[in-house]
Coordinates of N, CA and C in Angstrom, one line a residue:
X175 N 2.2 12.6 1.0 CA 2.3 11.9 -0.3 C 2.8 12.9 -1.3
X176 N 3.5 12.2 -2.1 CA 4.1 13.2 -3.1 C 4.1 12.5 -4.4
X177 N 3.8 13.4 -5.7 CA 4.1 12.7 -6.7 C 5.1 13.6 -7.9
X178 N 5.4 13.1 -8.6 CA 6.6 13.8 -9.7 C 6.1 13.5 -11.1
X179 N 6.7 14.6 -11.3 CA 5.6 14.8 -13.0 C 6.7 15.4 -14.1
X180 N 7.6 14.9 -15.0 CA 8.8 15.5 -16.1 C 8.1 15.9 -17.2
X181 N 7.7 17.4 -17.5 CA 7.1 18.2 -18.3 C 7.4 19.3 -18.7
X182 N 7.4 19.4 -20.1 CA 7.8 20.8 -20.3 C 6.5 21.1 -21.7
X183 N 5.9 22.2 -21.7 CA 6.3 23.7 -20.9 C 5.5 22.9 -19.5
X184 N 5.7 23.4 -18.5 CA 5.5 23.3 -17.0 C 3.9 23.1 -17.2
X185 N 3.3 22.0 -16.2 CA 2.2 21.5 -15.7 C 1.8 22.2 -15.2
X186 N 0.0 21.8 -15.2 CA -0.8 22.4 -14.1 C -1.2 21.4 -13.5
X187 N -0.8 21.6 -12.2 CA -1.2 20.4 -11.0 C -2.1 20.0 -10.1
X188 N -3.0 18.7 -9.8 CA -3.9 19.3 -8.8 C -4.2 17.6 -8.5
X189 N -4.2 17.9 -7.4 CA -4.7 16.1 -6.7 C -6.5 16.1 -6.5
X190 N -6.7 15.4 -7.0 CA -8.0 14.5 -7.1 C -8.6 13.5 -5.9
X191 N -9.9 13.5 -5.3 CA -10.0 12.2 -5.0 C -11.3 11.6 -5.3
X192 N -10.8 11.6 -6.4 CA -11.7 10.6 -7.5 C -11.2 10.7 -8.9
X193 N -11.1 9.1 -9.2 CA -10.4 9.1 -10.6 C -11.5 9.6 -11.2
X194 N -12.2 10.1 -11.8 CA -13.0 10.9 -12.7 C -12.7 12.4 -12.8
X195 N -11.5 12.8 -11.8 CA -11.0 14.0 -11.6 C -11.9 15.1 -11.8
X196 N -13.1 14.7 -10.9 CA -14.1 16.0 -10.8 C -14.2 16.7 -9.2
X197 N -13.6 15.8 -8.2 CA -13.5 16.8 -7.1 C -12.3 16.9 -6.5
X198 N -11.3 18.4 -7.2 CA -9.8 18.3 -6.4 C -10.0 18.4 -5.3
X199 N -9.1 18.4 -4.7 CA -8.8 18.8 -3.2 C -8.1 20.3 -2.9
X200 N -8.6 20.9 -2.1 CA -8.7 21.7 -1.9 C -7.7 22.2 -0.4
X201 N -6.9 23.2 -0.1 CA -6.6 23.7 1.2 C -6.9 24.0 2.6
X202 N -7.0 23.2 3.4 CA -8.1 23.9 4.5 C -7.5 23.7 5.7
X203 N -7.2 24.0 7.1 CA -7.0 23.8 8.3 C -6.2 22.9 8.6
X204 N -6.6 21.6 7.7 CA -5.9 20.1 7.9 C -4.5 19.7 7.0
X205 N -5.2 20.2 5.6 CA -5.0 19.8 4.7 C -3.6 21.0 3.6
X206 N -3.1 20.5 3.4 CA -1.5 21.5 2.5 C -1.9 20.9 1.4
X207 N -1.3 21.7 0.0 CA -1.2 20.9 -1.4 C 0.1 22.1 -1.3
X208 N 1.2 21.2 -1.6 CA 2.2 22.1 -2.1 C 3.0 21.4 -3.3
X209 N 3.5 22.6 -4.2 CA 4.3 22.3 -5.8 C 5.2 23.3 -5.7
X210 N 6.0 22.1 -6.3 CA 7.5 23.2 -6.4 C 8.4 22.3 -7.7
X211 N 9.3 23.5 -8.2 CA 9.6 22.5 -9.2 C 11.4 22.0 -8.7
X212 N 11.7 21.3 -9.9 CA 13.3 20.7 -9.3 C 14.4 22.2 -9.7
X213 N 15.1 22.1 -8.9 CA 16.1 23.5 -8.5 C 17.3 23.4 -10.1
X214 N 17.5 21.9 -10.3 CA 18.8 21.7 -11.0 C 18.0 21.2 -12.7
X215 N 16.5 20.5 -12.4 CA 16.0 20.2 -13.5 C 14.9 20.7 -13.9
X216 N 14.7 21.8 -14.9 CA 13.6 22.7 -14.9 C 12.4 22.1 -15.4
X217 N 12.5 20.5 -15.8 CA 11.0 20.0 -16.5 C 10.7 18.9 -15.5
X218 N 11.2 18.9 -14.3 CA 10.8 17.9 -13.1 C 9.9 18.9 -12.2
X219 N 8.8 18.7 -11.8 CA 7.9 18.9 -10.8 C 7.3 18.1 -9.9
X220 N 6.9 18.5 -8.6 CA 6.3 18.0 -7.3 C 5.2 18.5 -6.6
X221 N 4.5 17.5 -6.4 CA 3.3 18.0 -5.7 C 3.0 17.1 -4.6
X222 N 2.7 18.0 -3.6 CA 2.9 17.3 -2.0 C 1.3 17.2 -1.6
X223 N 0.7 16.3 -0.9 CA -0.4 16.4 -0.4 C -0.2 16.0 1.0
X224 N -0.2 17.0 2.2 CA 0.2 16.9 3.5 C -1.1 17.1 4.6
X225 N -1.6 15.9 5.4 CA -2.7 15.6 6.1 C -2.0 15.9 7.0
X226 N -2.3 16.8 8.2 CA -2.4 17.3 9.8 C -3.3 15.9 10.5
X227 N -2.9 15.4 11.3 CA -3.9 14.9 12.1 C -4.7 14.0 11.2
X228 N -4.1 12.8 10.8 CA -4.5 11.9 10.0 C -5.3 11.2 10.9
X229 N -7.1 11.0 9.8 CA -7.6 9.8 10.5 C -8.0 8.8 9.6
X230 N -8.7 7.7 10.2 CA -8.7 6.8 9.2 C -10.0 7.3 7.8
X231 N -10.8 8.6 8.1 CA -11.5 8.8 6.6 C -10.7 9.2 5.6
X232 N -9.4 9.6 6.6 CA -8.5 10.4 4.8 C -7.6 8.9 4.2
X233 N -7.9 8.1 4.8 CA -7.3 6.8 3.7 C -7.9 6.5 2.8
X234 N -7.3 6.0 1.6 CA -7.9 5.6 0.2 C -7.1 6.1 -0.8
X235 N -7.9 6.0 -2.0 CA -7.5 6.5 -3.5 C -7.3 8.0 -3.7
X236 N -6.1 8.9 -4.2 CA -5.7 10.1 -4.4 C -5.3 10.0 -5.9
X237 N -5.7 10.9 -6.8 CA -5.2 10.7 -8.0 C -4.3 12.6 -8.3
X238 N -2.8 12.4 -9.0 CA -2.3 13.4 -9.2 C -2.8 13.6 -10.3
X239 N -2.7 14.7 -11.0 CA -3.5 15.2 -12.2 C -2.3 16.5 -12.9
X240 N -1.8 16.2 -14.0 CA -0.7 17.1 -14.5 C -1.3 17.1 -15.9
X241 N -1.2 18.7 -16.3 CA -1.8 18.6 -18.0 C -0.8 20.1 -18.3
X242 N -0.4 19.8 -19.6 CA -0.1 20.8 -20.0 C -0.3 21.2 -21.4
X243 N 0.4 22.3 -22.5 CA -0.4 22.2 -23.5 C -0.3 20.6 -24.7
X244 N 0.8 20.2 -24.2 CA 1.0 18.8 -24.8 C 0.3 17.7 -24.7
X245 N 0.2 17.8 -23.5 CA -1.1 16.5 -23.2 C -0.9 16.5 -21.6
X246 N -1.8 15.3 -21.0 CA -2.3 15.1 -19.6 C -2.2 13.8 -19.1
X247 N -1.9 13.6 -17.8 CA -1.7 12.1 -17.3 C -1.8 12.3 -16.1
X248 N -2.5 11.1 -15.4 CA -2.9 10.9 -13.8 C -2.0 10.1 -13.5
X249 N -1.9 9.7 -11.9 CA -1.7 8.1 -11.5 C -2.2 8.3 -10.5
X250 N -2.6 7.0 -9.9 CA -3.3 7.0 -8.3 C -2.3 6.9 -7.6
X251 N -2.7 7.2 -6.3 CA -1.6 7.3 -5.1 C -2.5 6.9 -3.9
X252 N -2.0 6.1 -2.6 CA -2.5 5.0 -2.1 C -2.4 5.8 -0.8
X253 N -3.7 6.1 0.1 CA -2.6 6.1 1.5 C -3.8 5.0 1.9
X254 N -2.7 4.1 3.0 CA -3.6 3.1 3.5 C -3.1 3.2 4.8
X255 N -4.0 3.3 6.1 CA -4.1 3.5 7.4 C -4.2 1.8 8.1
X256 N -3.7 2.3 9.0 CA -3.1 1.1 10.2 C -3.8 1.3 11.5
X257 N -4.1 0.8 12.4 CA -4.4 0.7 14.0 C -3.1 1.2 14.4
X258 N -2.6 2.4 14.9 CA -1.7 2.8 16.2 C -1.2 1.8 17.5
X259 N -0.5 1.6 17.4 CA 0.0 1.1 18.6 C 0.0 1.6 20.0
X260 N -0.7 1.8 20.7 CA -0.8 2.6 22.1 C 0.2 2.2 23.1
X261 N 0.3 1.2 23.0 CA 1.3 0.6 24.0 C 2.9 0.4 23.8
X262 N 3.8 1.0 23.1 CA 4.6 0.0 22.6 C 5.5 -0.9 23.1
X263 N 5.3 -0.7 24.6 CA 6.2 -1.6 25.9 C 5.5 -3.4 25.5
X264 N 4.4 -2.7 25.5 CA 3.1 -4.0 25.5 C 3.4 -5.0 24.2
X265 N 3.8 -3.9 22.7 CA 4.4 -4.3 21.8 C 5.8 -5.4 21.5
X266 N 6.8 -4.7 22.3 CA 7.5 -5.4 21.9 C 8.3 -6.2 23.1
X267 N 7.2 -6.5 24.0 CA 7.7 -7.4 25.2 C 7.5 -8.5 25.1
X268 N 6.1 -8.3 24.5 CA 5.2 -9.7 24.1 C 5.8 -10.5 23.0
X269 N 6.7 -10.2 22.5 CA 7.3 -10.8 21.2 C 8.1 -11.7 22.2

């Protein structure tokens, strides 16, 4: 999931999961947070939240969190998980 944030002077970034933005998320084994800014437009920024081995507890509500000395703004961001298809011969025969 990725979200984009147009700010100048440049953001401080950090994904949330909880809109009360008291517990970011953090880097670990599973889990990437990466930011980078745009190459051509210096007040566009990105911030990547990349799950290894998604299961269904990392689905739900993610909130991005950008503040700078101007001011601050969230939005939530959605991942919603599905049942895998195991079979997909079984999938699309049966149609």
């Amino acid at each position: 999931m990725q979200c984009t944030v147009v700010a100048f002077p440049a953001p401080v970034m950090a994904i949330f999961s909880d809109e009360g933005l008291e517990h970011s998320l953090g880097v670990t084994d599973r889990v990437a947070i990466v930011g980078r800014g745009d190459e051509k437009d210096y007040s566009r920024f990105f911030l990547s939240l990349i799950i290894q081995n998604v299961s269904e507890s990392d689905g739900g509500d993610y909130y991005c969190h950008a503040n700078n000395t101007l001011g601050q703004e969230s939005i939530k961001m959605q991942l919603q998980m599905s049942s895998p298809i195991h079979n997909i011969m079984e999938c699309c025969t049966s149609k």
